[in-house]
Short mmCIF file of N, CA and C in Angstrom, two decimals:
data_model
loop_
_atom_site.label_atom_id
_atom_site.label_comp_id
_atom_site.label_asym_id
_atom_site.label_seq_id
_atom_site.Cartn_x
_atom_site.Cartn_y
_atom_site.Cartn_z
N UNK G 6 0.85 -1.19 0.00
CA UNK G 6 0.00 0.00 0.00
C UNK G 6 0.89 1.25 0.00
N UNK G 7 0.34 2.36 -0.84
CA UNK G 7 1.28 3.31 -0.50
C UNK G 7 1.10 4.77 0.24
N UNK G 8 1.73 4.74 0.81
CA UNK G 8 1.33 5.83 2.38
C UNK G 8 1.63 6.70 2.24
N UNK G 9 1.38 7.97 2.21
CA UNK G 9 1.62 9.14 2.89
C UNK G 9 2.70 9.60 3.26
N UNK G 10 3.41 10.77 3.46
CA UNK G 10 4.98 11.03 3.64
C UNK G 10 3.93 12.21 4.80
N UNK G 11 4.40 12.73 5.95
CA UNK G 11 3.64 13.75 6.35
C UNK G 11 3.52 14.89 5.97
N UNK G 12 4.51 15.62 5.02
CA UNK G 12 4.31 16.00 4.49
C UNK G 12 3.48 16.34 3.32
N UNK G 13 3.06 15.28 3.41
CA UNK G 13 2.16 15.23 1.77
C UNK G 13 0.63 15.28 2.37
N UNK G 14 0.54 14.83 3.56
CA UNK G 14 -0.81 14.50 4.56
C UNK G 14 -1.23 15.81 5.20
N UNK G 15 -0.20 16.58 5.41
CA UNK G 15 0.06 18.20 5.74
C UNK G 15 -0.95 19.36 5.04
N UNK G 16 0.10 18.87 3.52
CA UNK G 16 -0.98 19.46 2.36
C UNK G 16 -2.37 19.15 2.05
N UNK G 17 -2.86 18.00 1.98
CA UNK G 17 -3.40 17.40 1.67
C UNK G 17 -4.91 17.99 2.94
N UNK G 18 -4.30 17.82 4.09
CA UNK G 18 -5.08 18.51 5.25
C UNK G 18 -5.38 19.97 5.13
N UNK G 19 -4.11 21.21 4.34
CA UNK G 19 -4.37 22.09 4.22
C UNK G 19 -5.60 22.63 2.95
N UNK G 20 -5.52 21.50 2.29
CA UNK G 20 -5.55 21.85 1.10
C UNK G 20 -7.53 21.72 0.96
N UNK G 21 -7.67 20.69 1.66
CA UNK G 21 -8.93 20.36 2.51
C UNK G 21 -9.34 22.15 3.12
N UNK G 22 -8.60 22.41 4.16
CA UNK G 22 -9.16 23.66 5.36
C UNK G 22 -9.38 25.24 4.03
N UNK G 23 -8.42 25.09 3.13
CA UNK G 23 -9.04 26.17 2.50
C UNK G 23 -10.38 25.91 1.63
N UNK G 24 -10.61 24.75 1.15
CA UNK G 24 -11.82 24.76 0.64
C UNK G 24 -13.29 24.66 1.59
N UNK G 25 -12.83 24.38 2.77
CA UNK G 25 -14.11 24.65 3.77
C UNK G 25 -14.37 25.63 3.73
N UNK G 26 -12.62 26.79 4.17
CA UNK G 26 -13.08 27.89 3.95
C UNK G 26 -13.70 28.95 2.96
N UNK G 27 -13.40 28.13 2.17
CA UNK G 27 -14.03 28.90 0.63
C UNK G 27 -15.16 28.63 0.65
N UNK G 28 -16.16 27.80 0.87
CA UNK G 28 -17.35 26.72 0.84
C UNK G 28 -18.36 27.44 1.70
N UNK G 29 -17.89 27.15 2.56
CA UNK G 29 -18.50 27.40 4.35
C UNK G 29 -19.14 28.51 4.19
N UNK G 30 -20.56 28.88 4.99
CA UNK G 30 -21.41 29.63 5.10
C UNK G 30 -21.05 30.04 6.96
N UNK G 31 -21.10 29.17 7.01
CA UNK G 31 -20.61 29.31 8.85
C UNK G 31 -20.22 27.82 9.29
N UNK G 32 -19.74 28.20 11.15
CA UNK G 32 -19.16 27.00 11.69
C UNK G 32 -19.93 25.84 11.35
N UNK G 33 -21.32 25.66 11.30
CA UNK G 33 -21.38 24.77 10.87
C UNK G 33 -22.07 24.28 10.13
N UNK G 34 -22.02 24.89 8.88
CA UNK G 34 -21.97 24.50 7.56
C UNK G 34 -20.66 23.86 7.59
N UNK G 35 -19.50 24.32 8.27
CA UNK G 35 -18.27 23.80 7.67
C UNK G 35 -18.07 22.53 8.46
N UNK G 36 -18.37 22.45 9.41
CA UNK G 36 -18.77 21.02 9.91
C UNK G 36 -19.86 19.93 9.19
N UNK G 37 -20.65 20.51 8.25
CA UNK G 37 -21.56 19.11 7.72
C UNK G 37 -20.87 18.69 6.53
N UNK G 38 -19.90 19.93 5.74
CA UNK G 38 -18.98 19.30 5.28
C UNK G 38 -17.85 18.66 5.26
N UNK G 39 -17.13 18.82 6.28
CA UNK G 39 -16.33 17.86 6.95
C UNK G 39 -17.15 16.38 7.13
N UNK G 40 -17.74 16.35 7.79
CA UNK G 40 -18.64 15.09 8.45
C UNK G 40 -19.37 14.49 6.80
N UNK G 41 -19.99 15.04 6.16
CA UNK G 41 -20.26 14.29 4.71
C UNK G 41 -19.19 14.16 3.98
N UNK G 42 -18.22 14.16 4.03
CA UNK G 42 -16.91 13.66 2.75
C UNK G 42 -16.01 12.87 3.90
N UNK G 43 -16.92 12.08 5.34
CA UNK G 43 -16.14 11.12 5.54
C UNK G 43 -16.29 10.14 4.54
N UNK G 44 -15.26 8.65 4.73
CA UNK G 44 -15.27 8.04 3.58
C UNK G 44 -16.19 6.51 4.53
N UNK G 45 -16.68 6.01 3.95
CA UNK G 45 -17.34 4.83 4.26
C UNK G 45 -16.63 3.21 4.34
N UNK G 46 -16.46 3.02 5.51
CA UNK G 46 -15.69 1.91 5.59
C UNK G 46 -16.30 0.62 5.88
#
């Protein structure tokens, strides 16, 4: 499997927080999107 460097998980996390913030109407709006693009296991 191939993993993640933390760096790359860093971005990947940042890269996530600006599009909430772009998205987001408020706290939590930006929470139902967080919580709906968990992944289903």
């Amino acid at each position: 499997m191939n993993e993640m460097t933390t760096a790359e998980l860093n971005q990947f996390l940042e890269n996530i927080a600006k599009l909430v913030e772009a998205t987001a109407k408020d706290q939590a709006d930006a929470a139902k999107i967080v919580r709906d693009s968990k992944v289903k296991a």
